[in-house]
Coordinates of C-alpha atoms in Angstrom, one line a residue:
X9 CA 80.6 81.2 74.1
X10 CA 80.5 78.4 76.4
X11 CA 80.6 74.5 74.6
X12 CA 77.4 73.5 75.4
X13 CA 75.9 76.8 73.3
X14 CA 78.3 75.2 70.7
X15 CA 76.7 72.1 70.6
X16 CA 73.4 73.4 70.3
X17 CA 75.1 75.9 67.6
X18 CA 76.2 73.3 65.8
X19 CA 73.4 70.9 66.3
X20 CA 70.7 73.5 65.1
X21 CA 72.1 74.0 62.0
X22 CA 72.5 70.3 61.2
X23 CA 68.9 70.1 61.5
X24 CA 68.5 73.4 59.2
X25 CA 70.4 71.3 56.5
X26 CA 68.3 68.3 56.8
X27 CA 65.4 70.5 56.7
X28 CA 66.6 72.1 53.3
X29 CA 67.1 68.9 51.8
X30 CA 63.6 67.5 53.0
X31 CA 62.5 70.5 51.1
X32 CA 64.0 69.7 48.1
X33 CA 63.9 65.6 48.1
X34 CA 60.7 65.0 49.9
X35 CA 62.8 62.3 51.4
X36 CA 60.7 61.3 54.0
X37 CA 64.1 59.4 55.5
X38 CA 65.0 62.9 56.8
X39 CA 62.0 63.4 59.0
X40 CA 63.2 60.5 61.5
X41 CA 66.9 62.3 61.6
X42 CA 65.1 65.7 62.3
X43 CA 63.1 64.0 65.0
X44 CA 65.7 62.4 66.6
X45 CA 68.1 65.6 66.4
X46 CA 65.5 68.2 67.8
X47 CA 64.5 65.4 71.1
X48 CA 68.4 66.3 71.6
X49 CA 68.4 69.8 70.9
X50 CA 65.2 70.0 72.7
X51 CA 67.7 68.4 76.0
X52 CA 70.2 71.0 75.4
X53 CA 67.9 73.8 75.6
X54 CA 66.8 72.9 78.7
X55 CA 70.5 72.3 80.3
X56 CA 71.7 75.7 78.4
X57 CA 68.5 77.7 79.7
X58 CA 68.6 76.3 83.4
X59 CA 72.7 76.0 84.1
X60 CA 73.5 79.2 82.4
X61 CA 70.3 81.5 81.7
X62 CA 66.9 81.0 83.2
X63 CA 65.7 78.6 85.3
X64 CA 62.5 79.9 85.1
X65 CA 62.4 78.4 81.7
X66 CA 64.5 75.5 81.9
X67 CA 62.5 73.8 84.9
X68 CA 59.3 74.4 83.0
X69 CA 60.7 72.5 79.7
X70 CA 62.2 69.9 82.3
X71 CA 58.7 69.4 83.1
X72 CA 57.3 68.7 79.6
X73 CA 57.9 66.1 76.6
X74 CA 58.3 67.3 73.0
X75 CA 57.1 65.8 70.3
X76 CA 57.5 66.7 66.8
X77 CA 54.2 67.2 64.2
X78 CA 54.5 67.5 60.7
X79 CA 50.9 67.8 60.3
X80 CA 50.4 71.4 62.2
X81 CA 50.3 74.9 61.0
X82 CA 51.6 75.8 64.1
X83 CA 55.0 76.9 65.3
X84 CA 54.9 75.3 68.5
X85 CA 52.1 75.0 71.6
X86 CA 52.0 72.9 74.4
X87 CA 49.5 70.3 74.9
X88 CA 47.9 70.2 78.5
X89 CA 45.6 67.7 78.0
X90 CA 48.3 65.5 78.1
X91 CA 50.6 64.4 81.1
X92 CA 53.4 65.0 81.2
X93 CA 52.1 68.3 79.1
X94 CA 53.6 67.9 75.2
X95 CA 55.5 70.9 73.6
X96 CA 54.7 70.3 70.4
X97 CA 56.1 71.9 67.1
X98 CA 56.5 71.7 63.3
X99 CA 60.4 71.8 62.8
X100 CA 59.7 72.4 59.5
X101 CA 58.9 75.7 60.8
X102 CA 60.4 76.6 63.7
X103 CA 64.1 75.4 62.4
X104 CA 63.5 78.7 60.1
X105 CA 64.1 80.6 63.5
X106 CA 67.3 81.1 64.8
X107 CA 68.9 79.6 67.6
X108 CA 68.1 82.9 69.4
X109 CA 64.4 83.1 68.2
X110 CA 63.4 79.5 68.9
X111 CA 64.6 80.4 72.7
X112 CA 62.2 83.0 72.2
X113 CA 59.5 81.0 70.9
X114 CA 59.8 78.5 73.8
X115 CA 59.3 81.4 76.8
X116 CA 56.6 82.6 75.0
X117 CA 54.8 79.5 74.9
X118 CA 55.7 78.8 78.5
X119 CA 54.5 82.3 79.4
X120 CA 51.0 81.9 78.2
X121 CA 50.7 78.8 80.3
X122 CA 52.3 81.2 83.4
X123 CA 49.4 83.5 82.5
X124 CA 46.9 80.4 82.0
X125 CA 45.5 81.9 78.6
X126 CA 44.6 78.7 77.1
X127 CA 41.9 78.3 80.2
X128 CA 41.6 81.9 79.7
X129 CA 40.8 81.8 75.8
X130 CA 37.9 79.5 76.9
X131 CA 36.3 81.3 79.1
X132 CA 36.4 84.8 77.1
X133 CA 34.8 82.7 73.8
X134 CA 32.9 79.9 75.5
X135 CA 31.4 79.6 71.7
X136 CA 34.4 78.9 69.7
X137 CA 34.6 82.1 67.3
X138 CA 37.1 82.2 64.8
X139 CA 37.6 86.1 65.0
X140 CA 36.9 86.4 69.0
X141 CA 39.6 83.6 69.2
X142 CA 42.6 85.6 66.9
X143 CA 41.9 89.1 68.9
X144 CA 42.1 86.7 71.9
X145 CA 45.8 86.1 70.1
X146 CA 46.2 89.3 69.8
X147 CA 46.0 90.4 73.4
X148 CA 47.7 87.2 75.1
X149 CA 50.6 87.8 72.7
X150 CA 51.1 92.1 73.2
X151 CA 50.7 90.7 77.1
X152 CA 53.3 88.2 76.8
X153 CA 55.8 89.9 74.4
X154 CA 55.8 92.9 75.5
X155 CA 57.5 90.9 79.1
X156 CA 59.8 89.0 76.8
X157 CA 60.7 91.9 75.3
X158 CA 61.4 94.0 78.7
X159 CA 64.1 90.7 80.1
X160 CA 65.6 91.3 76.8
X161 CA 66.4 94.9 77.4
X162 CA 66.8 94.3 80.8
X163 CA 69.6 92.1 79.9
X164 CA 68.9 88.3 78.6
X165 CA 69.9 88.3 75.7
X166 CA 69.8 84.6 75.0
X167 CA 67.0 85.1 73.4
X168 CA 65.5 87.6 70.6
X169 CA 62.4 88.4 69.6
X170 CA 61.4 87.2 65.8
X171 CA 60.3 90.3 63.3
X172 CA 57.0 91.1 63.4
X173 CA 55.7 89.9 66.4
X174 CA 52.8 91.7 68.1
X175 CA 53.1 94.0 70.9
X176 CA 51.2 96.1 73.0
X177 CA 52.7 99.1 69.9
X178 CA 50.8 96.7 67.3
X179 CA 47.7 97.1 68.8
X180 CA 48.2 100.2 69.3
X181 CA 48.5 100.9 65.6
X182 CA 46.6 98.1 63.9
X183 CA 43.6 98.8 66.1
X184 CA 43.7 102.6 65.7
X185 CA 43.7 103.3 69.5
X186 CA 44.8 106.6 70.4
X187 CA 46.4 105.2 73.8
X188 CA 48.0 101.8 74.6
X189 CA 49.8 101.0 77.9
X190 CA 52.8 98.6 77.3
X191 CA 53.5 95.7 79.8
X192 CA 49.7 94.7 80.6
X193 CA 47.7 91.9 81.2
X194 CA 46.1 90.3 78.3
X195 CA 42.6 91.6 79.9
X196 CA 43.8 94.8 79.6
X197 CA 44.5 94.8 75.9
X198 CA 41.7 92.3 74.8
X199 CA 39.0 94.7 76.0
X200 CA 40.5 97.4 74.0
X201 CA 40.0 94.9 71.1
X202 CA 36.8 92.4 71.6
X203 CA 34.8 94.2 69.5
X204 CA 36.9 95.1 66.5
X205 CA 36.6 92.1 64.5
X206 CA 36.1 94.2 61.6
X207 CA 39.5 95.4 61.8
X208 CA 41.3 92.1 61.3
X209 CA 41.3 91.6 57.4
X210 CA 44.0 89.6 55.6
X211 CA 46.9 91.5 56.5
X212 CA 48.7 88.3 57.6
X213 CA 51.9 90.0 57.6
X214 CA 50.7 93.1 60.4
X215 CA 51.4 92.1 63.9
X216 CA 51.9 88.5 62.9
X217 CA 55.6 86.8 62.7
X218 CA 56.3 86.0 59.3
X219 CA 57.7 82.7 58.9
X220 CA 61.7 83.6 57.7
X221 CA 61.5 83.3 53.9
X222 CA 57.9 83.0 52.9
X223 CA 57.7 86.3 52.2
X224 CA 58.3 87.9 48.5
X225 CA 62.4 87.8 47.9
X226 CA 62.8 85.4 50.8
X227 CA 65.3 86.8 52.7
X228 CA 64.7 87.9 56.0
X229 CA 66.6 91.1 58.1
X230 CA 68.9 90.1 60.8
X231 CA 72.5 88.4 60.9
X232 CA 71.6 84.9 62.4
X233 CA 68.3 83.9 60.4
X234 CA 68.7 82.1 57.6
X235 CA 66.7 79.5 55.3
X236 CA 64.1 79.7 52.5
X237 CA 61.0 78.4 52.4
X238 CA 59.2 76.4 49.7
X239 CA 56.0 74.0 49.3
X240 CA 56.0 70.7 50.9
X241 CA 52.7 69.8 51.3
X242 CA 51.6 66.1 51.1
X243 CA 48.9 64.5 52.5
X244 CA 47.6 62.9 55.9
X245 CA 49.8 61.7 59.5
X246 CA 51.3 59.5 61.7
X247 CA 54.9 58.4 61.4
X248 CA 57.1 60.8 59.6
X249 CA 58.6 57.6 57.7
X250 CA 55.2 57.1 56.2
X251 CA 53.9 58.0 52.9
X252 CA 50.5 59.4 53.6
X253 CA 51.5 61.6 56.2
X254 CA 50.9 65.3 55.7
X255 CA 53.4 67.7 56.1
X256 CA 53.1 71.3 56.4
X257 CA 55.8 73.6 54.8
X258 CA 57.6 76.3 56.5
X259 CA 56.2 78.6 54.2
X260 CA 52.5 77.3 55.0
X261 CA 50.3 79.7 57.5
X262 CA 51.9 79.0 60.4
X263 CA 53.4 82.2 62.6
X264 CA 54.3 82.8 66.5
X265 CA 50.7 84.0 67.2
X266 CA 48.7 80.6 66.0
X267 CA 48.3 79.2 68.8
X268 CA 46.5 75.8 68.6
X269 CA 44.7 75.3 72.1
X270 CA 41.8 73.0 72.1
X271 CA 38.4 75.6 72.7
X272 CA 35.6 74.3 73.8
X273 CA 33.4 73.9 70.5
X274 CA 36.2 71.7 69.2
X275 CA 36.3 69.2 72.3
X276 CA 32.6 69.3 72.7
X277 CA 32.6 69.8 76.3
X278 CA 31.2 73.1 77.8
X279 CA 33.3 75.9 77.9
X280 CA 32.8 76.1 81.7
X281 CA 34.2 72.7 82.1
X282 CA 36.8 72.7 79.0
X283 CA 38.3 76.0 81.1
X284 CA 38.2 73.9 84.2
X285 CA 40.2 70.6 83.4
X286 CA 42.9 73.6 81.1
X287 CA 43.1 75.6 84.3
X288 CA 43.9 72.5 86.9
X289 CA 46.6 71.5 84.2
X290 CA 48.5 74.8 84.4
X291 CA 48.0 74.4 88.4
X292 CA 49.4 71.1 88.3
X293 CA 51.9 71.7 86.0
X294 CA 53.0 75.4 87.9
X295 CA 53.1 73.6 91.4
X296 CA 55.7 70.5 89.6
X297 CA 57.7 73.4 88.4
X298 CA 57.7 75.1 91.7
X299 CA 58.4 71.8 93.9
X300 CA 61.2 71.1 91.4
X301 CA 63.4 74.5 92.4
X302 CA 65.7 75.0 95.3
X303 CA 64.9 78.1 97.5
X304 CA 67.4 79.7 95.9
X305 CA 65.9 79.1 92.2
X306 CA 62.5 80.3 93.5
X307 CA 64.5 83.6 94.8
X308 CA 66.0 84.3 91.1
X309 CA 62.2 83.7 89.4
X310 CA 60.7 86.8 88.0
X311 CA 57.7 87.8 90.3
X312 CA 55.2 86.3 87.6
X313 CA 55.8 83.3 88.3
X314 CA 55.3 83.4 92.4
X315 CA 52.1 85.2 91.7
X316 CA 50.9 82.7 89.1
X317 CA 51.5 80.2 91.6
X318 CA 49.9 81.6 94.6
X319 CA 46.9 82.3 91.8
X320 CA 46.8 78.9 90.9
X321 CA 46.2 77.6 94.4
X322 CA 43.9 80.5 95.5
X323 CA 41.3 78.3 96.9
X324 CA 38.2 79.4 94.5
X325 CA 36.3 82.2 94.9
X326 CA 32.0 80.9 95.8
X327 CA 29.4 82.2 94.3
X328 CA 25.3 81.8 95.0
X329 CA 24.6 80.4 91.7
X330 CA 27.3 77.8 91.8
X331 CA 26.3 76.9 95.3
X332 CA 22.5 76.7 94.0
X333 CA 23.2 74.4 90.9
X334 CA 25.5 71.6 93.9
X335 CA 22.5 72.2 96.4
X336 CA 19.9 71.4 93.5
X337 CA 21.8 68.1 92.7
X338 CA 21.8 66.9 96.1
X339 CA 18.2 68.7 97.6
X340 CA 16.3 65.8 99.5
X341 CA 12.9 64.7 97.6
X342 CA 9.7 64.2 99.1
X343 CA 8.3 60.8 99.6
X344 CA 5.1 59.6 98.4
X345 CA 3.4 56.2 99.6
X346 CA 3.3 53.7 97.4
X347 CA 1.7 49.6 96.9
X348 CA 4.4 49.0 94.6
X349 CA 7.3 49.1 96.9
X350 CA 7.9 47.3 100.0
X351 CA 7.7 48.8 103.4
X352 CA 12.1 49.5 104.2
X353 CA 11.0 49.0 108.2
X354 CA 9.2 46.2 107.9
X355 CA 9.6 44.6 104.3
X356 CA 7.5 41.3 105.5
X357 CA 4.8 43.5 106.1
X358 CA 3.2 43.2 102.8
X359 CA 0.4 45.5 104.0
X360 CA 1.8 48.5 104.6
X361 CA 2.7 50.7 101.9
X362 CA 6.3 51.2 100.7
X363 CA 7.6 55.0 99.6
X364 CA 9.3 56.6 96.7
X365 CA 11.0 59.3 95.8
X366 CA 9.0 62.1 93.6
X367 CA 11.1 64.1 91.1
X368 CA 9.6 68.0 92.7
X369 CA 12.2 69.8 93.8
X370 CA 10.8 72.8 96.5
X371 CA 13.0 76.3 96.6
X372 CA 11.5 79.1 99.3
X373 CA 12.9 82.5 97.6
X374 CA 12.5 85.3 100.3
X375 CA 13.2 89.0 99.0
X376 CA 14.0 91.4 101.1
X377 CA 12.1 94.2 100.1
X378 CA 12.9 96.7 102.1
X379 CA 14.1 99.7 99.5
X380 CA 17.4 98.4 98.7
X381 CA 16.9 95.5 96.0
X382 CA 16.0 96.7 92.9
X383 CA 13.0 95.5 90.7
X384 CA 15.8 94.9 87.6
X385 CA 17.8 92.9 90.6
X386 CA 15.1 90.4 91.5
X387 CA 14.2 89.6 87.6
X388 CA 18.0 89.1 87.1
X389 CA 18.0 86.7 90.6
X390 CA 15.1 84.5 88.9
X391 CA 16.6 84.1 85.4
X392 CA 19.4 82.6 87.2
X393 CA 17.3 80.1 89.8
X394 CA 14.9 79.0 86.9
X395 CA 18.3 78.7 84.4
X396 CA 20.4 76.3 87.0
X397 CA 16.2 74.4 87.8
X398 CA 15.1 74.0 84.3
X399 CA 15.4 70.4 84.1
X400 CA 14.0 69.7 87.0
X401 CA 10.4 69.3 88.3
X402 CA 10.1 72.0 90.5
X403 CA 7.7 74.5 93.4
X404 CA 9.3 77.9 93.7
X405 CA 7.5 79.4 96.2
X406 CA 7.9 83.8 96.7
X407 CA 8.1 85.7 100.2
X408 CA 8.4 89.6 99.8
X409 CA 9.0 90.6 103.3
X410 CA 10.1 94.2 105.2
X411 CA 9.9 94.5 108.6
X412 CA 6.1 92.1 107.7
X413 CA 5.8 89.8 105.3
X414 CA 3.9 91.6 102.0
X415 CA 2.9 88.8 99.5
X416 CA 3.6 84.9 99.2
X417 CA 2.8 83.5 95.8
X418 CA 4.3 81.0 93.3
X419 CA 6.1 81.3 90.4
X420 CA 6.5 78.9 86.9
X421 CA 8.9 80.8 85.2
X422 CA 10.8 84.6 85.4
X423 CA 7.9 85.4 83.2
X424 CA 5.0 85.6 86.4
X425 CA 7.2 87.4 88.4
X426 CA 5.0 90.6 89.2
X427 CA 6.6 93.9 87.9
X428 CA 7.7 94.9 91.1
X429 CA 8.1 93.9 94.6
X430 CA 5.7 95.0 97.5
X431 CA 7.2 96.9 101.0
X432 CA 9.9 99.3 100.6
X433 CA 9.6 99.7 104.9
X434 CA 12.4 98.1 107.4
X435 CA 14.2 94.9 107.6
X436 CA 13.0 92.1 109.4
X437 CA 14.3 88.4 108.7
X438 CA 12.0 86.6 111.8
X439 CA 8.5 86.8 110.2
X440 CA 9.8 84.9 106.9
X441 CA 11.5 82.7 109.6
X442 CA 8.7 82.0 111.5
X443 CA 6.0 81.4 108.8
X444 CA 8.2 78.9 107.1
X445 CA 8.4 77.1 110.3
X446 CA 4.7 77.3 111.1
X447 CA 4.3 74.7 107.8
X448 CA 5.5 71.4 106.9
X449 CA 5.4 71.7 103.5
X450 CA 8.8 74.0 103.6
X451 CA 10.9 71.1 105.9
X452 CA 12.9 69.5 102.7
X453 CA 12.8 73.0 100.6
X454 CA 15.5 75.0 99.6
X455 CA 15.6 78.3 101.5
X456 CA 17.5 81.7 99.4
X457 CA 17.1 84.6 101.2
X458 CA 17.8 88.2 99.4
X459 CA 19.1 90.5 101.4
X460 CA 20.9 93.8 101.7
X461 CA 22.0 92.6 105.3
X462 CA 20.6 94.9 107.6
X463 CA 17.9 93.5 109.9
X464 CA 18.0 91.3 113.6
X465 CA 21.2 90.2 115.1
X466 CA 19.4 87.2 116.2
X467 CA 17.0 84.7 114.3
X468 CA 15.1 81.5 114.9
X469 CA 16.6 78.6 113.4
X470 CA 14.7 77.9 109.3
X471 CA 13.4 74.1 109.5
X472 CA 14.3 74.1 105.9
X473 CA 16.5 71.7 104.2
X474 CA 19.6 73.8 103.2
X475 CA 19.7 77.4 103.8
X476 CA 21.5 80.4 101.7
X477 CA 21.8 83.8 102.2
X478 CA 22.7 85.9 99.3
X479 CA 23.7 89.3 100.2
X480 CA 23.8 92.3 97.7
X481 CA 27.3 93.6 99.1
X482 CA 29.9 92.6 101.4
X483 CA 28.6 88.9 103.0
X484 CA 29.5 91.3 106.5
X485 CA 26.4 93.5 105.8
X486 CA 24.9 90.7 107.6
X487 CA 23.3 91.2 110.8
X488 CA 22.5 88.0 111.6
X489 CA 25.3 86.7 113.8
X490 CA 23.8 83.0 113.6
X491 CA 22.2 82.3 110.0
X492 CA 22.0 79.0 110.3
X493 CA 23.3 78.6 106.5
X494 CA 25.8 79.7 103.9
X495 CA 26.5 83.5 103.3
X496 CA 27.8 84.8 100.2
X497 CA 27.4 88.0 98.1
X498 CA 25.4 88.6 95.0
X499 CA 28.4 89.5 92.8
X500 CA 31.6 87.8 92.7

């Protein structure tokens, strides 16, 4: 045992003592000596994991601040609103871990940010549900675990997993599935499990880590945990020093799997944007990490990490409603003369009329309807244009076209579409080309064409503001070697 794992030996259970006396003095006094000691022990993690176990680990905790928080259920979680991100934790709790299992405790953490679950969470449970978000737990942890678990056998055994944790087994079991891979991604797992949220019940103890000692007699298995815990709630937060501050108990509802990421209901931004600004932290934070190791670091890293990083900086993958909802916030609008506004040519002119800008936004949807988009398709296509155009004032204008164009009508809302489209013959892109061209009303519209690719190789050029062609396969179905416009498929 080398002296820097003495130090931390020793140092950890100073803390456990001044945790036990807390316990049983309320001595508020002790909170500033815990504080101070786990900032240190906090330091000598991160030397012991990156000079003598894993870097992987170290350089991400070399990357972070910690900060200590009475007032949380929670073991531990790191904070990536913040920058530098905070890894946060209740040491009333997590000093009930050994040294061992609080090493634990700390990859597991960093491993979720690895695997960007908080952004993840988000996006899977945009609307903030309390049982969506623990089966969510429940498959980011079997993920996550079961990997920990695998380097332990594997040979690190700096670390060790606290009882009770859940695994890709515990789903297994608590869920009733008759088959369970081990060592998959948290998709993998939480599809086995969205829709069991009558399965979950108040079996706090099954798949959950128990916090050492809050369970009936106290005493937990294993040589190196130690500590009983008992009630120590007060009430509210801020300073430790201070006497309204609330403090949780070890033996409060805390465990390994709580993990307190900020969802989207709770922030009150949409979950779209909420899972945005949580993924470009983990990007940020992955690519500091990264930058911070030597070649030879980066050669030692599991091949998680590489792959998270290359994920991270993926440049994002486009899709036609996206495109749509930037293209409607920057579509040019018509002008319409007015007395009230100067003349911008000649603003001494006070006879001639001035212009403004009317609020009508004009989108051209052609559909190809040669056979291969379905009737369910093109109802699906219009839910989406009239969700991303409903606050604006807007002319949607219809083309069906085959090899002729079939019908050219207008539409208020997915409700007039007709209940199918007319054609069904060949593909021909030039006669929606041409009698878009032939009128002036179409020059600052929109133009989305629907396609299944297969028509002319050449086309005239669309006098149309913007141009998109959405195509119902591979973007290379696409004929058209010139389309004058933005190509990208119906599904992502």
């Amino acid at each position: 045992m080398t002296s820097q794992q003495d130090n931390i030996t020793a140092l950890l259970q100073g803390m456990k003592s001044s945790v036990s006396a807390f316990e049983q003095t309320k001595d508020r006094a002790l909170l500033q000596q815990i504080d101070s000691d786990f900032q240190r022990f906090a330091q000598l993690a991160t030397l012991f994991l990156i000079a003598e176990r894993d870097s992987y680990y170290g350089f991400f905790l070399m990357s972070m601040t910690f900060r200590t928080n009475y007032a949380v259920s929670s073991i531990a979680g790191i904070r990536l609103g913040e920058y530098p991100p905070v890894f946060e934790t209740n040491p009333l709790i997590l000093l009930k871990y050994s040294l061992k299992e609080i090493l634990y405790i700390f990859c597991h953490e960093i491993d979720h940010v690895v695997f960007n679950h908080p952004a993840e969470m988000v996006k899977s449970n945009p609307e903030g549900s309390p049982e969506l978000f623990e089966l969510f737990n429940y498959a980011a942890d079997a993920s996550v675990n079961d990997m920990l678990n695998n380097e332990i056998k594997q040979g690190n055994q700096f670390m060790q997993a606290p009882r009770g944790i859940v695994t890709s087994e515990v789903i297994k079991t608590k869920f009733q599935l008759p088959f369970v891979l081990p060592m998959e991604s948290y998709h993998y797992y939480f599809d086995l499990i969205k829709h069991c949220e009558d399965m979950l019940g108040d079996q706090q103890q099954d798949g959950i880590a128990p916090i050492p000692g809050s369970e009936p007699g106290g005493k937990e298995n294993g040589d190196e945990r130690e500590g009983e815990g008992e009630n120590a709630n007060d009430s509210s937060q801020g300073d430790p020093a201070d006497a309204d501050n609330v403090v949780t108990a070890a033996d409060a509802t805390g465990n390994i799997s709580d993990h307190a990421w900020t969802t989207a209901a709770e922030s009150g931004e949409p979950a779209s944007e909420s899972a945005e600004a949580m993924a470009e932290a983990v990007k940020e934070l992955l690519n500091e990490v990264n930058d911070m190791m030597g070649e030879e670091s980066r050669g030692l890293m599991p091949a998680r990490f590489a792959t998270a990083v290359a994920r991270a900086n993926k440049p994002p993958i486009l899709n036609w409603k996206a495109i749509l909802k930037k293209y409607v916030g920057t579509i040019a609008a018509d002008k319409t003369k007015t007395r009230m506004r100067l003349n911008r040519r000649q603003p001494r002119r006070f006879d001639l009329s001035g212009a403004r800008e009317s609020k009508t936004l004009k989108i051209v949807v052609a559909i190809d309807t040669s056979g291969s988009v379905r009737d369910e398709q093109v109802k699906q296509i219009f839910n989406e244009i009239f969700a991303i155009i409903a606050r604006r004032s807007f002319e949607l204008t219809v083309i069906e076209c085959d090899a002729v164009i079939q019908r050219v009508y207008r539409l208020q809302s997915p409700n007039d579409l007709p209940d199918h489209v007319e054609g069904r013959g060949g593909t021909s892109f030039t006669p929606v080309i041409e009698y878009i061209n032939e009128r002036r009303y179409f020059r600052d519209a929109l133009l989305i064409y629907f396609t299944d690719g297969y028509g002319e190789v050449s086309i005239p050029r669309p006098h149309t503001y913007r141009n998109l062609w959405v195509v119902l396969e591979k973007v290379s179905n696409l004929s058209v070697e010139n389309p004058h416009g933005l190509v990208l498929p119906l599904e992502e």
